[in-house]
Coordinates of C-alpha atoms in Angstrom, one line a residue:
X23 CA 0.0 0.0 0.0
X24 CA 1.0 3.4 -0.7
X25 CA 2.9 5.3 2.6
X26 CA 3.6 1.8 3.6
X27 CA 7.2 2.4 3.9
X28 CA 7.4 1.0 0.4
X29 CA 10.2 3.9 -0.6
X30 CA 12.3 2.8 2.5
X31 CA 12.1 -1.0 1.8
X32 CA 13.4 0.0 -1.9
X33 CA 15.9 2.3 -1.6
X34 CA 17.6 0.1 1.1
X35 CA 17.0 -2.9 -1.7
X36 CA 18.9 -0.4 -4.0
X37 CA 21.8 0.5 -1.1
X38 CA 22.2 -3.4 -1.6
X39 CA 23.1 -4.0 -5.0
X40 CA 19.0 -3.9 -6.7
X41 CA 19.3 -1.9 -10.1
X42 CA 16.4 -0.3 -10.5
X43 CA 16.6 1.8 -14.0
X44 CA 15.2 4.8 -14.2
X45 CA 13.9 5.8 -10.7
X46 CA 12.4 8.7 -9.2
X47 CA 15.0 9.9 -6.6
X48 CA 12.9 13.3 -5.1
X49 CA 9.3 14.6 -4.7
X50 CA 7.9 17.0 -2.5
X51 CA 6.3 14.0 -0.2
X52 CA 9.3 11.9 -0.3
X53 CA 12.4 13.5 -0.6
X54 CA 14.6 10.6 -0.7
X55 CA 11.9 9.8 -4.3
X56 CA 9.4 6.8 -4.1
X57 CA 12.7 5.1 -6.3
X58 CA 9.7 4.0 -8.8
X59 CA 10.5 3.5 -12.7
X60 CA 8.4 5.8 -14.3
X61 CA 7.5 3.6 -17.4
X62 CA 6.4 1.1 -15.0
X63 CA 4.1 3.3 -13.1
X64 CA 2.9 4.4 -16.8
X65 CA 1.8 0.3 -17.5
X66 CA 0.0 -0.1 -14.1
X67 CA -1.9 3.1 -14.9
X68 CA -2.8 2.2 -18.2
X69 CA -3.9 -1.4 -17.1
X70 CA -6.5 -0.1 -14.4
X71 CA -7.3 2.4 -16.5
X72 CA -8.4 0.0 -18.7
X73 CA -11.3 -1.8 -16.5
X74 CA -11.9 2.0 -15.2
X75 CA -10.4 1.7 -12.0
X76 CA -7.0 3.7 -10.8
X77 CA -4.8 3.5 -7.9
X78 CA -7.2 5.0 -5.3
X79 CA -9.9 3.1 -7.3
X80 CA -9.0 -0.9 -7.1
X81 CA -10.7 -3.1 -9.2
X82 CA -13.0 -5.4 -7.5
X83 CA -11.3 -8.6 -9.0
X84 CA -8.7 -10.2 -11.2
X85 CA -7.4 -7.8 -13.8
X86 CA -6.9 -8.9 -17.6
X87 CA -3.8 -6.9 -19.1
X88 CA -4.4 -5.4 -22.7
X89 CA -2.1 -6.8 -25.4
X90 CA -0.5 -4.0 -25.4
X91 CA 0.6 -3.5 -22.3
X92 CA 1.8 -7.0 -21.7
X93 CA 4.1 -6.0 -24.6
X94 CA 5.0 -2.5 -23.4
X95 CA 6.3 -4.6 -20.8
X96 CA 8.4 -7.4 -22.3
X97 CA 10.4 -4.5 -24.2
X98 CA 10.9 -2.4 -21.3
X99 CA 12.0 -5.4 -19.1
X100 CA 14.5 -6.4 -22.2
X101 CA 16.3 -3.6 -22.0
X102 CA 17.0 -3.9 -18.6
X103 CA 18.3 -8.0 -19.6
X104 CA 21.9 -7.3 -19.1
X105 CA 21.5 -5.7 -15.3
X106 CA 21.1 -8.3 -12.4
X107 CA 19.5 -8.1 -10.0
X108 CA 17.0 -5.9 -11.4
X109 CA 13.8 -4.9 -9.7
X110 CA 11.1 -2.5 -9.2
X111 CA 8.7 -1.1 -6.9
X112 CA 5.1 0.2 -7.6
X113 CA 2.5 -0.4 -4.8
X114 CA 0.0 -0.1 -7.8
X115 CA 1.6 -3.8 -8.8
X116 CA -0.6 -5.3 -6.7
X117 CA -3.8 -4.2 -8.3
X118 CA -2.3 -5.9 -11.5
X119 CA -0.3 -8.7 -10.3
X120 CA -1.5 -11.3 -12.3
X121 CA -0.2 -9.8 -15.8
X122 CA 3.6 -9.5 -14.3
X123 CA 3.4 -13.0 -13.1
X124 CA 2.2 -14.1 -16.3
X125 CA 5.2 -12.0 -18.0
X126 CA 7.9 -12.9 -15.1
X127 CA 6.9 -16.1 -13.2
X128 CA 10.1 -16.2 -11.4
X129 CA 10.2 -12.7 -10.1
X130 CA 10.6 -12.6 -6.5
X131 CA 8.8 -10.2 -3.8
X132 CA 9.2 -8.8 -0.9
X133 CA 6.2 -7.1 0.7
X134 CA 6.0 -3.9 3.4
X135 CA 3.0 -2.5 5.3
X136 CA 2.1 -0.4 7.7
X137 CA -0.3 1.0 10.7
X138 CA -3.7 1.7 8.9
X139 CA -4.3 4.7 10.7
X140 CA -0.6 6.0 9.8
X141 CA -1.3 5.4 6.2
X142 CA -4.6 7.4 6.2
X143 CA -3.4 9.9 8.2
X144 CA 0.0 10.1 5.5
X145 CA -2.8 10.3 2.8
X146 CA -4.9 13.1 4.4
X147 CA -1.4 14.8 5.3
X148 CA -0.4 14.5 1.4
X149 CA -3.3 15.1 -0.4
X150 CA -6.5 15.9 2.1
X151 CA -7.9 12.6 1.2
X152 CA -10.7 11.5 3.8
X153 CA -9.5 9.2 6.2
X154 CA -11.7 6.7 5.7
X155 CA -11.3 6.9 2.2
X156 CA -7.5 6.3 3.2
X157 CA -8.2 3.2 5.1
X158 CA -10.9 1.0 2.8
X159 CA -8.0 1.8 0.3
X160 CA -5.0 0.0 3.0
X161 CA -7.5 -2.6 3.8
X162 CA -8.4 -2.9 -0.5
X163 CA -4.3 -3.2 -1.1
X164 CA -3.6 -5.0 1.7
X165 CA -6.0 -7.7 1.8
X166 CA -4.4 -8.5 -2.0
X167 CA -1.1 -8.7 0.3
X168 CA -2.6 -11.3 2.4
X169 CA -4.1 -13.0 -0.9
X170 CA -0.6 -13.2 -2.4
X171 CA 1.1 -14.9 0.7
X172 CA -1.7 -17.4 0.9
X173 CA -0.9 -18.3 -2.5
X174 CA 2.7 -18.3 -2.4
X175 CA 4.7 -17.4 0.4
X176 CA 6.9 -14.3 0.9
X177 CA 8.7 -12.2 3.2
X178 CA 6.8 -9.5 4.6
X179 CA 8.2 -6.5 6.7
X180 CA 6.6 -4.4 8.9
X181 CA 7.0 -0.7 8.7
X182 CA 6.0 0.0 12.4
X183 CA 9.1 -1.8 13.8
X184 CA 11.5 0.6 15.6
X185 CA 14.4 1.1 13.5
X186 CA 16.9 -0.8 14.6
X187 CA 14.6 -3.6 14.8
X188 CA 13.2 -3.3 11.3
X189 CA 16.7 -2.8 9.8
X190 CA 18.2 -6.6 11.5
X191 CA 15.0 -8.0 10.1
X192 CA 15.6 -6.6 6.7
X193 CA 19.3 -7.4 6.6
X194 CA 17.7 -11.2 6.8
X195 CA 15.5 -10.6 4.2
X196 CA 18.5 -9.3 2.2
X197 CA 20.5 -12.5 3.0
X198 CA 17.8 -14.7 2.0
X199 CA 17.2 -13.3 -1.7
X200 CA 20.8 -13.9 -2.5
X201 CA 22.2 -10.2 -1.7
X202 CA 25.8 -10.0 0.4
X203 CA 23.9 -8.1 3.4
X204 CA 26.9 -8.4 5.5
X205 CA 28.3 -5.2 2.9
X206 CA 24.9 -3.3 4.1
X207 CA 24.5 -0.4 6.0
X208 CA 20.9 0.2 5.9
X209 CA 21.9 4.4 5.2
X210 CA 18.8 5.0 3.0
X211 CA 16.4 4.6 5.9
X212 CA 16.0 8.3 7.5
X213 CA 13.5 8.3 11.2
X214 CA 13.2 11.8 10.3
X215 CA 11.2 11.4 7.3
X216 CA 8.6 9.6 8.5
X217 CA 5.1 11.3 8.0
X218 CA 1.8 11.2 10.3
X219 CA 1.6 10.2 13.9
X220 CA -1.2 7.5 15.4
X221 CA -3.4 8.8 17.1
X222 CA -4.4 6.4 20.0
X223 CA -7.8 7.4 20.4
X224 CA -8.9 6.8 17.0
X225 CA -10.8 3.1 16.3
X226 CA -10.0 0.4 13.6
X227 CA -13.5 -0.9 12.3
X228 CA -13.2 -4.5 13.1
X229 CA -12.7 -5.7 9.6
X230 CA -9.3 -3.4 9.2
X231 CA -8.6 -4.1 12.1
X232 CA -8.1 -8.3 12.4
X233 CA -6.1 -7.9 9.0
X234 CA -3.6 -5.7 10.5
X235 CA -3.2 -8.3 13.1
X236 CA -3.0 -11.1 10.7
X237 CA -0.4 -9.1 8.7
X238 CA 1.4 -8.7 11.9
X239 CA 1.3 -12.6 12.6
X240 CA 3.2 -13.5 9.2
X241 CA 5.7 -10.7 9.3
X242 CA 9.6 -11.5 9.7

């Protein structure tokens, strides 16, 4: 989910040896850049576009990609052949899953997420969007998290770990897709820039609510 901690998780894959291409490197929101590829933002935008949905619209189901973005894809990938690892991040991938893992059925993934109420209350921060609006959308991306797991395990991270602790437990990540995380110095990740505080007094509806928890219970 978007203001998941997504950014941190990548650019700390990056720090490790991940080539990413083309990446976003500094916004106004993020200023260390959401380190997303452009050209694959463009696809996943084009793909929900096409069943009329969007990134803070999610499709109610299964997406079918477009031939043409399926190819847009295979030539973008292609000329990214010769760098490996290669990788990229886009919390709008999840939305359209099923088209890269048609495309890529080896690709790996590693997947971040965060307090619900942080994420809203980094939505509403950004862009004044409502927070409820903000959490049926965490509890929409997130529940495709969950989904993915189920089908096929991965490692998942959790953004609300105190630094240190979130750093060891991506360093084992790291080690455990292959990277030499004993050369890592987990730099990219910056306390400071963390956006919204929880407020304690605000409720979880119940639904949002046991899914964090089960997130919780399958994180590293």
């Amino acid at each position: 989910m978007h203001r998941s901690g997504t950014s941190c998780l990548t650019g700390s894959l990056e720090e490790a040896g991940l080539f990413l291409g083309d990446r976003h490197t500094w916004n106004p929101h993020n200023l260390k850049g959401n380190r997303e590829n452009q050209q694959i933002v463009d696809i996943n935008d084009r793909v929900l576009g096409a069943v009329d949905s969007a990134w803070d619209n999610p499709p109610s189901g299964r997406v079918a990609w477009p031939q043409d973005e399926l190819a847009a894809a295979r030539v973008l990938f292609a000329a990214y052949a010769q760098h490996s690892p290669f990788g990229f991040k886009d919390p709008r991938t999840l939305l359209v899953l099923s088209g890269w893992q048609c495309l890529f059925p080896h690709m790996q993934y590693v997947g971040i997420f965060r307090h619900p109420l942080a994420v809203a209350g980094s939505l509403h921060k950004r862009s004044g969007m409502p927070l409820a609006q903000g959490l049926n959308l965490w509890f929409a991306y997130n529940r495709r998290l969950l989904q993915e797991y189920r089908r096929a395990p991965l490692p998942i991270l959790c953004f609300d770990d105190e630094q240190s602790l979130f750093q060891e437990k991506l360093q084992g990540v790291l080690a455990s897709l292959g990277f030499d995380s004993s050369e890592w110095r987990g730099e990219f990740y910056d306390e400071g820039l963390r956006s919204a505080q929880l407020n304690a007094a605000d409720q979880l509806p119940w639904h949002i609510r046991r899914l964090y928890r089960k997130l919780q219970r399958l994180a590293v």
